[in-house]
CSV table of C-alpha atoms and ligand atoms in Angstrom, one decimal:
chain,number,residue,atom,x,y,z
A,1,MET,CA,51.5,51.8,41.7
A,2,LYS,CA,49.2,51.6,45.2
A,3,GLY,CA,45.6,52.9,44.9
A,4,ASN,CA,46.1,53.6,40.6
A,5,CYS,CA,43.8,52.1,38.5
A,6,THR,CA,43.6,50.9,34.4
A,7,VAL,CA,41.4,51.1,31.8
A,8,ILE,CA,41.5,48.9,28.8
A,9,LEU,CA,40.1,50.0,25.5
A,10,ALA,CA,39.1,46.4,24.2
A,11,ALA,CA,35.6,47.0,22.5
A,12,GLY,CA,37.1,47.8,18.8
A,13,GLU,CA,35.6,45.2,16.5
A,14,GLY,CA,39.5,45.1,14.4
A,15,THR,CA,37.3,44.3,10.9
A,16,ARG,CA,40.4,44.0,9.1
A,17,MET,CA,41.1,41.0,11.0
A,18,LYS,CA,38.3,39.2,9.4
A,19,SER,CA,37.3,37.5,12.7
A,20,GLN,CA,33.8,36.4,14.6
A,21,LYS,CA,37.0,37.1,17.8
A,22,PRO,CA,37.3,40.4,19.5
A,23,LYS,CA,40.2,41.9,18.1
A,24,VAL,CA,42.7,42.0,21.4
A,25,LEU,CA,42.1,38.3,21.4
A,26,ALA,CA,44.4,37.8,17.8
A,27,GLU,CA,47.6,36.2,19.0
A,28,VAL,CA,51.0,37.7,19.1
A,29,LEU,CA,53.5,34.3,20.0
A,30,PHE,CA,50.0,32.4,21.3
A,31,ARG,CA,49.1,34.4,23.5
A,32,PRO,CA,46.0,37.2,22.8
A,33,MET,CA,47.3,40.7,22.6
A,34,ILE,CA,45.1,41.8,25.8
A,35,ASP,CA,47.3,39.0,28.1
A,36,TRP,CA,50.8,41.3,27.1
A,37,VAL,CA,48.0,44.4,27.8
A,38,ILE,CA,46.9,43.3,31.5
A,39,ASP,CA,50.9,41.2,32.2
A,40,CYS,CA,52.5,44.7,31.5
A,41,VAL,CA,50.3,46.2,34.2
A,42,LYS,CA,50.7,43.6,36.8
A,43,THR,CA,54.0,43.8,36.0
A,44,CYS,CA,53.4,47.5,37.1
A,45,GLY,CA,52.5,46.2,40.7
A,46,LEU,CA,48.5,47.0,39.5
A,47,GLN,CA,45.9,44.0,40.9
A,48,ASP,CA,42.8,42.3,39.2
A,49,ASN,CA,40.5,44.2,40.8
A,50,ASN,CA,42.1,47.9,39.6
A,51,ILE,CA,41.8,46.3,36.1
A,52,CYS,CA,38.8,47.5,34.2
A,53,VAL,CA,38.3,46.4,30.1
A,54,VAL,CA,36.3,48.0,28.3
A,55,THR,CA,34.5,45.5,26.4
A,56,GLY,CA,31.8,45.7,22.7
A,57,PHE,CA,32.4,43.4,20.0
A,58,GLY,CA,32.3,39.2,20.6
A,59,LYS,CA,32.8,40.8,24.9
A,60,GLU,CA,30.7,36.5,25.7
A,61,TYR,CA,34.9,35.4,24.0
A,62,LEU,CA,36.5,38.4,26.2
A,63,ASP,CA,34.2,37.7,29.4
A,64,GLU,CA,34.7,33.7,29.1
A,65,HIS,CA,38.8,34.7,28.6
A,66,LEU,CA,39.6,37.5,31.1
A,67,PRO,CA,39.8,36.1,35.3
A,68,GLN,CA,36.3,37.1,36.6
A,69,SER,CA,38.5,39.3,38.7
A,70,ILE,CA,39.2,42.4,36.2
A,71,VAL,CA,36.5,44.6,35.9
A,72,LYS,CA,34.8,45.2,32.6
A,73,VAL,CA,32.5,47.7,31.7
A,74,VAL,CA,30.2,46.9,28.2
A,75,GLN,CA,30.1,50.2,26.1
A,76,GLU,CA,27.2,49.1,23.3
A,77,GLU,CA,27.6,51.0,20.3
A,78,ARG,CA,31.5,52.0,18.9
A,79,LEU,CA,31.6,55.9,19.2
A,80,GLY,CA,34.3,56.4,19.5
A,81,THR,CA,37.5,55.7,22.3
A,82,GLY,CA,36.7,59.0,24.5
A,83,HIS,CA,33.6,57.0,24.5
A,84,ALA,CA,34.7,53.4,25.7
A,85,VAL,CA,36.4,55.1,28.4
A,86,MET,CA,33.0,57.1,29.6
A,87,GLN,CA,31.7,52.9,30.8
A,88,ALA,CA,33.8,54.4,33.3
A,89,LYS,CA,33.7,56.5,35.2
A,90,GLU,CA,31.8,54.8,37.6
A,91,PHE,CA,34.9,53.1,38.0
A,92,ILE,CA,37.3,55.9,37.5
A,93,SER,CA,35.4,58.1,40.4
A,94,ALA,CA,35.6,55.5,42.8
A,95,HIS,CA,39.0,56.0,42.4
A,96,GLY,CA,39.4,58.9,44.0
A,97,ASN,CA,42.3,61.3,43.1
A,98,ALA,CA,44.8,58.4,42.2
A,99,ASN,CA,46.0,58.1,38.6
A,100,VAL,CA,44.4,56.0,36.2
A,101,LEU,CA,46.5,54.6,33.0
A,102,VAL,CA,44.2,54.0,29.4
A,103,LEU,CA,45.6,51.6,27.0
A,104,ASN,CA,45.1,50.7,23.9
A,105,GLY,CA,44.0,46.4,23.9
A,106,ASP,CA,45.4,46.1,20.4
A,107,ALA,CA,49.2,47.4,21.9
A,108,PRO,CA,50.5,44.2,22.8
A,109,LEU,CA,54.5,45.9,23.0
A,110,MET,CA,53.4,48.3,25.8
A,111,ASP,CA,55.8,47.8,28.1
A,112,SER,CA,55.8,48.1,32.5
A,113,ASP,CA,59.0,50.0,32.3
A,114,THR,CA,57.9,53.1,29.8
A,115,VAL,CA,54.1,52.7,32.3
A,116,SER,CA,55.6,52.5,35.1
A,117,HIS,CA,59.0,55.6,34.5
A,118,ALA,CA,55.8,57.4,32.5
A,119,LEU,CA,53.8,57.2,36.0
A,120,GLU,CA,56.8,59.0,37.8
A,121,TYR,CA,57.4,61.4,35.3
A,122,HIS,CA,53.3,62.3,35.0
A,123,LYS,CA,53.5,62.9,39.3
A,124,ARG,CA,56.9,64.6,38.9
A,125,SER,CA,55.6,67.5,36.5
A,126,ASP,CA,52.4,67.2,37.9
A,127,SER,CA,50.1,67.0,35.0
A,128,ALA,CA,46.7,66.5,34.8
A,129,VAL,CA,47.7,64.0,31.7
A,130,THR,CA,50.6,62.2,30.7
A,131,VAL,CA,50.1,61.2,26.6
A,132,ILE,CA,52.9,58.3,25.8
A,133,SER,CA,54.4,59.3,23.4
A,134,ALA,CA,56.8,57.5,20.3
A,135,HIS,CA,59.0,59.0,17.3
A,136,VAL,CA,57.9,56.0,14.2
A,137,ASP,CA,59.5,56.1,11.0
A,138,ASN,CA,55.6,56.5,9.5
A,139,PRO,CA,53.1,58.2,11.5
A,140,THR,CA,50.4,57.2,8.9
A,141,GLY,CA,47.2,56.3,10.7
A,142,TYR,CA,48.7,57.8,14.6
A,143,GLY,CA,47.5,60.7,16.3
A,144,ARG,CA,50.4,63.2,15.8
A,145,ILE,CA,51.5,65.5,19.4
A,146,VAL,CA,51.2,69.0,18.2
A,147,ARG,CA,53.6,71.5,19.7
A,148,ASP,CA,53.2,75.0,20.0
A,149,ALA,CA,56.0,77.4,19.2
A,150,HIS,CA,57.4,76.8,22.5
A,151,GLY,CA,57.9,73.7,21.7
A,152,THR,CA,54.8,72.9,24.2
A,153,PHE,CA,52.2,70.2,24.2
A,154,SER,CA,49.5,71.8,23.1
A,155,GLY,CA,47.1,68.7,21.3
A,156,ILE,CA,46.5,65.5,19.4
A,157,VAL,CA,45.3,65.6,15.6
A,158,GLU,CA,44.4,63.0,14.2
A,159,GLU,CA,45.1,61.8,10.7
A,160,ARG,CA,41.9,62.6,9.1
A,161,ASP,CA,42.3,65.6,10.9
A,162,ALA,CA,45.4,67.0,9.8
A,163,THR,CA,46.5,69.3,8.0
A,164,ASP,CA,49.5,68.1,5.4
A,165,GLU,CA,52.0,70.0,8.2
A,166,GLN,CA,50.8,67.8,10.9
A,167,LYS,CA,50.5,65.2,8.4
A,168,ALA,CA,54.1,65.3,8.4
A,169,ILE,CA,55.0,65.4,12.0
A,170,ASN,CA,56.3,61.9,13.3
A,171,GLU,CA,55.9,62.2,17.1
A,172,VAL,CA,52.9,60.0,17.2
A,173,ASN,CA,50.7,59.0,20.2
A,174,SER,CA,50.8,55.5,21.3
A,175,GLY,CA,47.4,55.3,22.7
A,176,ALA,CA,48.4,54.7,25.8
A,177,TYR,CA,47.6,57.9,29.2
A,178,TRP,CA,47.9,58.9,32.6
A,179,PHE,CA,45.2,60.9,33.8
A,180,ASN,CA,44.6,62.3,37.1
A,181,CYS,CA,41.0,60.3,37.3
A,182,GLN,CA,39.3,63.2,38.5
A,183,ALA,CA,40.7,65.9,35.8
A,184,LEU,CA,39.7,62.6,33.8
A,185,LEU,CA,35.9,62.8,34.3
A,186,ILE,CA,36.2,66.6,34.1
A,187,ALA,CA,37.3,66.2,30.5
A,188,LEU,CA,34.8,63.2,30.2
A,189,ASP,CA,31.8,65.3,31.4
A,190,LYS,CA,32.9,67.7,29.0
A,191,LEU,CA,33.1,65.9,26.3
A,192,ALA,CA,29.7,64.7,26.2
A,193,THR,CA,28.2,68.2,26.2
A,194,ASP,CA,30.6,70.4,24.4
A,195,ALA,CA,28.4,70.8,21.2
A,196,LYS,CA,32.8,71.0,19.5
A,197,TYR,CA,33.9,68.0,20.8
A,198,ARG,CA,30.4,65.8,20.3
A,199,LEU,CA,30.5,66.4,16.2
A,200,ASN,CA,34.0,66.1,15.0
A,201,SER,CA,34.9,65.0,12.1
A,202,ALA,CA,34.2,61.3,12.6
A,203,LYS,CA,31.5,61.4,14.6
A,204,GLU,CA,33.2,60.2,17.6
A,205,TYR,CA,34.3,61.3,20.9
A,206,TYR,CA,37.7,61.4,20.8
A,207,LEU,CA,39.9,60.8,24.5
A,208,THR,CA,43.0,62.7,22.0
A,209,ASP,CA,41.0,66.1,23.0
A,210,ALA,CA,40.4,65.0,26.4
A,211,ILE,CA,44.2,66.7,25.9
A,212,GLU,CA,43.2,70.3,24.8
A,213,ILE,CA,39.6,70.2,27.0
A,214,LEU,CA,42.7,69.9,30.0
A,215,ARG,CA,44.4,72.7,29.0
A,216,SER,CA,41.6,74.7,28.6
A,217,ILE,CA,40.7,75.0,32.0
A,218,GLY,CA,44.5,75.2,33.6
A,219,GLN,CA,45.4,72.0,33.7
A,220,ARG,CA,49.2,71.0,32.9
A,221,ALA,CA,49.0,68.2,30.3
A,222,THR,CA,52.8,66.8,29.5
A,223,THR,CA,54.3,63.6,26.8
A,224,PHE,CA,56.3,61.5,28.0
A,225,ASN,CA,58.9,59.8,24.8
A,226,SER,CA,59.3,56.5,24.6
A,227,LYS,CA,62.5,55.3,24.0
A,228,SER,CA,61.3,52.2,22.1
A,229,SER,CA,58.8,53.0,19.3
A,230,ASP,CA,57.8,49.7,19.3
A,231,VAL,CA,55.2,50.2,21.9
A,232,VAL,CA,52.6,52.0,19.5
A,233,LEU,CA,52.7,49.5,17.6
A,234,GLY,CA,48.8,47.4,17.3
A,235,ALA,CA,47.8,45.0,14.8
A,236,ASN,CA,44.5,46.2,12.6
A,237,ASP,CA,45.1,43.2,10.5
A,238,ARG,CA,46.4,39.9,10.2
A,239,VAL,CA,50.1,41.2,8.2
A,240,GLN,CA,50.4,43.8,11.0
A,241,LEU,CA,49.7,40.5,13.3
A,242,ALA,CA,52.2,38.6,11.9
A,243,ALA,CA,55.0,42.1,12.0
A,244,LEU,CA,54.2,42.0,16.3
A,245,ASN,CA,54.6,38.7,16.4
A,246,GLU,CA,58.4,38.9,14.9
A,247,ILE,CA,59.0,41.3,16.4
A,248,ALA,CA,58.0,39.8,19.5
A,249,ARG,CA,60.0,36.9,18.3
A,250,LYS,CA,63.1,37.8,18.5
A,251,ARG,CA,62.4,39.5,22.1
A,252,VAL,CA,62.2,37.0,23.3
A,253,LEU,CA,64.8,35.0,21.3
A,254,GLU,CA,67.3,38.1,22.6
A,255,LYS,CA,66.8,38.6,26.3
A,256,HIS,CA,67.7,34.0,26.3
A,257,MET,CA,71.1,34.7,24.2
A,258,ARG,CA,71.2,37.4,26.4
A,259,ALA,CA,71.1,35.7,29.1
A,260,GLY,CA,73.7,32.4,28.4
A,261,VAL,CA,71.5,30.2,25.4
A,262,SER,CA,72.9,29.8,22.4
A,263,ILE,CA,70.6,29.5,19.3
A,264,PRO,CA,72.3,29.9,16.3
A,265,PHE,CA,70.1,29.2,13.7
A,266,SER,CA,67.4,31.2,14.4
A,267,ASP,CA,64.7,29.5,11.9
A,268,GLY,CA,61.1,28.8,13.2
A,269,VAL,CA,62.0,29.0,16.9
A,270,ILE,CA,59.5,30.3,18.6
A,271,ILE,CA,59.7,30.4,22.4
A,272,ASP,CA,56.8,31.5,24.9
A,273,PRO,CA,57.9,35.3,27.6
A,274,THR,CA,56.7,33.4,29.7
A,275,VAL,CA,60.3,30.3,29.1
A,276,THR,CA,62.9,30.0,31.1
A,277,ILE,CA,66.5,28.4,29.6
A,278,GLY,CA,69.2,27.4,31.4
A,279,ALA,CA,72.6,28.8,30.4
A,280,ASP,CA,74.7,26.9,27.9
A,281,THR,CA,71.4,25.4,26.2
A,282,GLU,CA,71.1,24.9,22.3
A,283,ILE,CA,68.0,25.8,20.5
A,284,LEU,CA,67.9,24.2,17.8
A,285,CYS,CA,65.6,25.2,14.3
A,286,GLY,CA,61.8,24.9,14.1
A,287,THR,CA,61.9,24.6,18.2
A,288,VAL,CA,58.2,26.0,19.5
A,289,LEU,CA,58.6,26.5,23.5
A,290,ARG,CA,54.9,27.6,24.7
A,291,SER,CA,54.2,28.6,27.6
A,292,GLY,CA,54.4,27.1,31.3
A,293,THR,CA,58.1,25.3,29.6
A,294,VAL,CA,61.3,25.2,31.9
A,295,ILE,CA,63.9,23.8,30.5
A,296,GLY,CA,67.4,23.3,32.4
A,297,LYS,CA,70.9,24.5,31.7
A,298,GLY,CA,73.2,22.6,29.1
A,299,CYS,CA,70.7,20.7,27.1
A,300,ASN,CA,70.8,20.1,23.7
A,301,ILE,CA,66.9,21.3,22.1
A,302,GLY,CA,66.0,20.5,18.5
A,303,PRO,CA,66.2,20.7,15.7
A,304,ASP,CA,62.0,20.2,15.4
A,305,VAL,CA,60.7,20.2,19.1
A,306,ASN,CA,57.0,21.6,19.9
A,307,LEU,CA,56.9,22.0,24.1
A,308,SER,CA,54.0,22.8,25.8
A,309,SER,CA,54.6,22.5,29.8
A,310,CYS,CA,57.2,20.8,29.5
A,311,VAL,CA,60.0,20.8,32.6
A,312,ILE,CA,63.3,19.6,30.9
A,313,GLY,CA,66.7,19.1,33.8
A,314,ASP,CA,69.5,20.0,32.5
A,315,GLY,CA,71.7,18.5,30.5
A,316,CYS,CA,69.4,17.1,28.3
A,317,HIS,CA,69.0,15.9,24.1
A,318,ILE,CA,65.5,16.5,23.4
A,319,VAL,CA,65.5,16.6,19.3
A,320,SER,CA,61.9,15.7,16.9
A,321,VAL,CA,59.5,15.9,19.9
A,322,TYR,CA,56.3,16.6,20.7
A,323,GLY,CA,55.3,17.3,24.1
A,324,GLU,CA,52.8,18.5,26.8
A,325,ASP,CA,52.7,18.6,29.5
A,326,ALA,CA,55.5,16.2,31.0
A,327,LYS,CA,58.5,16.2,33.5
A,328,VAL,CA,62.4,15.2,32.1
A,329,GLY,CA,65.0,14.6,34.3
A,330,ALA,CA,69.0,15.6,34.0
A,331,ASP,CA,71.0,14.1,31.5
A,332,THR,CA,67.7,12.7,29.5
A,333,SER,CA,67.8,12.0,26.3
A,334,VAL,CA,64.4,11.4,24.1
A,335,GLY,CA,63.4,11.6,20.5
A,336,PRO,CA,64.3,11.4,17.7
A,337,PHE,CA,60.4,11.3,16.9
A,338,ALA,CA,59.1,10.8,20.1
A,339,ARG,CA,56.0,12.3,21.7
A,340,LEU,CA,55.3,12.8,25.6
A,341,ARG,CA,51.8,13.2,26.5
A,342,PRO,CA,50.2,15.1,29.7
A,343,GLY,CA,51.1,13.1,32.9
A,344,THR,CA,55.1,12.5,31.7
A,345,VAL,CA,57.8,11.3,33.9
A,346,ILE,CA,61.2,10.8,32.9
A,347,GLY,CA,63.7,9.7,35.5
A,348,LYS,CA,67.0,11.7,35.5
A,349,ASP,CA,69.7,9.4,33.0
A,350,ALA,CA,66.9,8.0,31.2
A,351,ARG,CA,66.0,7.1,27.1
A,352,VAL,CA,63.1,7.5,24.8
A,353,GLY,CA,64.1,6.7,21.8
A,354,ASN,CA,62.1,7.1,18.9
A,355,PHE,CA,59.5,6.3,17.5
A,356,VAL,CA,58.5,5.7,21.7
A,357,GLU,CA,54.7,7.2,23.3
A,358,VAL,CA,54.5,7.5,26.7
A,359,LYS,CA,51.6,8.9,28.3
A,360,ASN,CA,50.3,9.5,31.9
A,361,SER,CA,53.2,7.7,33.1
A,362,SER,CA,56.2,7.9,35.8
A,363,VAL,CA,59.5,6.8,34.3
A,364,GLY,CA,62.7,5.5,36.0
A,365,ASP,CA,66.0,6.6,36.8
A,366,GLY,CA,68.9,5.1,34.1
A,367,THR,CA,65.4,3.2,32.1
A,368,LYS,CA,65.8,3.4,28.6
A,369,ILE,CA,62.4,2.9,26.4
A,370,SER,CA,64.8,2.6,22.8
A,371,HIS,CA,62.7,2.3,20.4
A,372,LEU,CA,59.1,1.8,18.6
A,373,SER,CA,56.6,1.3,22.3
A,374,TYR,CA,54.2,2.9,23.9
A,375,VAL,CA,54.1,3.2,28.0
A,376,GLY,CA,51.1,4.3,28.9
A,377,ASP,CA,49.1,4.5,32.4
A,378,ALA,CA,52.3,2.9,33.5
A,379,ASP,CA,55.1,3.6,36.7
A,380,VAL,CA,58.1,2.0,35.1
A,381,GLY,CA,61.2,1.7,38.4
A,382,ASN,CA,65.2,2.7,37.3
A,383,ASN,CA,67.2,1.0,35.0
A,384,VAL,CA,64.5,-0.9,33.3
A,385,ASN,CA,65.2,-1.3,29.7
A,386,ILE,CA,62.1,-2.1,27.5
A,387,GLY,CA,62.4,-3.5,23.9
A,388,SER,CA,61.8,-2.9,20.6
A,389,GLY,CA,57.8,-2.6,19.8
A,390,CYS,CA,56.2,-2.8,23.0
A,391,ALA,CA,52.4,-1.9,24.3
A,392,THR,CA,51.4,-1.8,27.7
A,393,VAL,CA,47.4,-2.5,27.2
A,394,ASN,CA,46.6,-0.5,29.1
A,395,TYR,CA,42.8,0.7,28.0
A,396,THR,CA,39.6,-2.8,27.3
A,397,GLY,CA,37.6,0.3,25.8
A,398,LYS,CA,35.2,1.0,28.8
A,399,GLU,CA,38.4,1.4,31.1
A,400,LYS,CA,42.3,2.1,31.9
A,401,PHE,CA,44.7,0.2,34.3
A,402,ARG,CA,47.5,0.8,35.4
A,403,THR,CA,50.6,-1.3,34.5
A,404,THR,CA,53.8,-1.5,36.8
A,405,ILE,CA,57.0,-2.5,35.7
A,406,GLY,CA,59.6,-2.7,38.9
A,407,ASP,CA,63.7,-2.1,39.4
A,408,GLY,CA,66.0,-3.5,36.9
A,409,ALA,CA,63.2,-5.4,34.5
A,410,PHE,CA,63.9,-6.3,31.7
A,411,ILE,CA,61.1,-5.9,29.5
A,412,GLY,CA,62.0,-8.5,25.8
A,413,CYS,CA,60.8,-7.4,22.1
A,414,ASP,CA,57.2,-6.9,21.7
A,415,THR,CA,56.1,-8.1,24.6
A,416,SER,CA,52.2,-6.5,25.3
A,417,LEU,CA,51.7,-6.0,28.7
A,418,VAL,CA,48.1,-6.6,29.6
A,419,ALA,CA,46.9,-3.8,32.4
A,420,PRO,CA,46.6,-4.0,35.0
A,421,VAL,CA,49.4,-6.2,36.0
A,422,ASN,CA,52.9,-6.3,38.1
A,423,VAL,CA,56.3,-7.6,36.2
A,424,GLY,CA,58.6,-7.5,39.9
A,425,GLU,CA,61.7,-6.2,40.1
A,426,ARG,CA,65.0,-7.7,38.1
A,427,ALA,CA,62.0,-10.7,36.1
A,428,TYR,CA,62.0,-10.8,32.3
A,429,THR,CA,59.7,-11.0,30.1
A,430,ALA,CA,60.2,-12.9,26.6
A,431,ALA,CA,60.6,-11.1,23.5
A,432,GLY,CA,56.8,-10.9,21.7
A,433,SER,CA,55.1,-12.8,24.9
A,434,THR,CA,51.9,-11.0,25.8
A,435,ILE,CA,51.2,-10.7,29.7
A,436,THR,CA,48.2,-10.9,31.5
A,437,GLU,CA,49.0,-12.1,34.7
A,438,ASP,CA,51.9,-10.8,37.4
A,439,VAL,CA,55.2,-11.5,36.7
A,440,PRO,CA,57.5,-12.3,40.4
A,441,SER,CA,60.8,-9.9,40.7
A,442,ASP,CA,64.0,-12.6,39.8
A,443,ALA,CA,61.6,-14.6,37.3
A,444,LEU,CA,61.1,-15.5,33.8
A,445,ALA,CA,57.4,-15.2,32.1
A,446,LEU,CA,56.9,-16.6,28.9
A,447,GLY,CA,53.3,-16.1,27.9
A,448,ARG,CA,54.1,-17.0,24.0
A,449,ALA,CA,52.9,-20.2,22.3
A,450,ARG,CA,55.5,-22.5,21.9
A,451,GLN,CA,57.4,-23.3,18.3
A,452,VAL,CA,56.7,-25.9,15.9
A,453,ILE,CA,58.7,-27.3,12.8
A,454,LYS,CA,57.1,-28.9,9.6
A,455,LYS,CA,59.7,-30.5,8.6
A,456,ASP,CA,60.0,-30.4,4.8
A,457,TRP,CA,56.0,-28.8,5.1
A,458,VAL,CA,56.8,-26.6,1.5
A,459,LYS,CA,57.6,-29.5,-0.4
A,460,SER,CA,54.1,-31.4,0.7
A,461,LYS,CA,52.3,-28.5,-0.2
A,462,LYS,CA,51.1,-27.7,-3.8
A,463,PRO,CA,53.5,-25.0,-4.8
A,464,TYR,CA,52.7,-21.5,-5.2
A,465,LYS,CA,54.2,-20.5,-8.0
A,466,LYS,CA,55.9,-22.4,-10.9
B,1,LIG,C1,43.8,56.3,19.5
B,1,LIG,C2,44.4,57.0,19.2
B,1,LIG,C3,45.5,57.9,17.8
B,1,LIG,C4,46.7,57.3,18.6
B,1,LIG,C5,45.5,55.8,18.2
B,1,LIG,C6,47.6,54.3,18.4
B,1,LIG,C7,41.5,58.0,19.5
B,1,LIG,C8,40.6,59.4,18.8
B,1,LIG,N1,42.9,58.6,18.5
B,1,LIG,O1,43.1,55.9,17.4
B,1,LIG,O2,46.0,59.2,19.1
B,1,LIG,O3,47.7,57.4,17.5
B,1,LIG,O4,44.9,55.1,18.9
B,1,LIG,O5,46.9,53.3,18.3
B,1,LIG,O6,42.1,57.4,20.7
B,1,LIG,N2,37.6,51.4,21.4
B,1,LIG,C9,36.6,51.2,21.6
B,1,LIG,N3,35.6,51.7,21.5
B,1,LIG,C10,35.3,52.6,20.6
B,1,LIG,C11,36.5,52.1,19.8
B,1,LIG,C12,38.4,51.8,20.5
B,1,LIG,O7,37.1,50.0,23.2
B,1,LIG,O8,34.6,53.0,20.4
B,1,LIG,C13,39.1,51.1,21.4
B,1,LIG,C14,39.8,50.0,20.0
B,1,LIG,O9,39.1,48.4,20.3
B,1,LIG,C15,41.4,49.7,20.1
B,1,LIG,C16,41.7,51.1,21.2
B,1,LIG,O10,40.5,51.5,21.3
B,1,LIG,O11,41.6,48.9,21.4
B,1,LIG,C17,41.7,52.1,20.0
B,1,LIG,O12,40.8,52.0,19.6
B,1,LIG,P1,41.2,52.1,17.5
B,1,LIG,O13,40.0,52.5,16.7
B,1,LIG,O14,42.3,51.5,16.8
B,1,LIG,O15,42.0,53.9,17.9
B,1,LIG,P2,42.6,54.9,16.7
B,1,LIG,O16,42.2,55.0,16.1
B,1,LIG,O17,43.6,54.3,16.4
B,2,LIG,CA1,44.2,51.5,15.9
């Protein structure tokens, strides 16, 4: 794809989304639609500096969202898709005699195979323009692919201009095209200057008119028919957005199932397209795996798990867990009802049980934190046992301090470890202790008031109740 470039149209408002943000930032599987489109062209081998996005409505949101290295041009007034591409004239002419891919920023299901195969066909057929088309069940709203009596592609007619006969055509324009750069520049000039095209029924500059223009000067226009009709799908409102999400969700789940992941009941299972999962892992209902997450082989994940940027080793059991930016070693069990906050690294064969929260801490191999504890800003060694109801007291209200617990230590139930504090290897803390000083290895630390028994105290007290 070297030398080629792409122009992505993203200036539209998307009125029916009823959003302050540009439509292309609406999300499919937690990723803005424009990111899907950019991923697609990058998979085809295009670099950021060969990608030009036409922004307009809500441009400040896109300026913030898109990397600086992507070229941006602004369409001040929304005068149609042809006008949008005109804003990128300089960018297109800088690409000499290469080819330019024009894409709609709101069609996230366009895929890199279709785009690459369309380019091969475009070159092989020596076309000035190749329109990616698809056959759809319901063509309403799309531009129709019009052919002459010999079946030769003659142009695209928009819904509003189509005759009843043309409206029945179910081959539609996806809004994605490969143009020879020079041919497109010629067509754009003609589109801007020829009254026939300027003053159409919509008072817009239609990019689709480029087909007729190029054909009229003896250039070749062809269509590349996509195998999947999903490539044309865009979202004009949030109902259509939900439909796109469902298609994308099912595609991702199918990909994993074919790769050996069990998803026996897919209710509420939502997996970001960048997530990887090892074979023989089973994913149960209500599991949401967000970007940056990697799951090993032979795990049981779910029900009710939400992970973002988490790396889970092989053979783990993760049930009812909310995790962010955390790493879990092989054969470890987390949950039910546990929270792993950013900076958590848990070793192998460990256990983080119910109602346990771990934050910015390392927890060694074989360590067990089975119930109702908080471990924050701590370095916990291997084979440590942390009893029920323990807390690292890491925050003074101003500053945070770390707690260190050596290998094989035993932290009794309801111990408060007031940081900064170190508990040595194999040391014990007595249940209910407040540990404010370092505990040497192999020692027992007791940090609690001695128990006092007041004999017959109840009898001497005025009865509370008769
Ligand atoms: C367009 C095509 C239609 C095709 C359909 C596929 C034209 C005239 N029609 O129609 O044949 O079937 O896409 O989805 O091209 N945009 C701008 N500036 C503008 C207008 C639009 O940047 O002034 C952007 C939008 O943000 C959007 C894309 O261009 O990403 C397509 O615009 P839209 O108005 O949705 O085009 P359609 O009418 O759907
Ligand atoms: Ca559209």
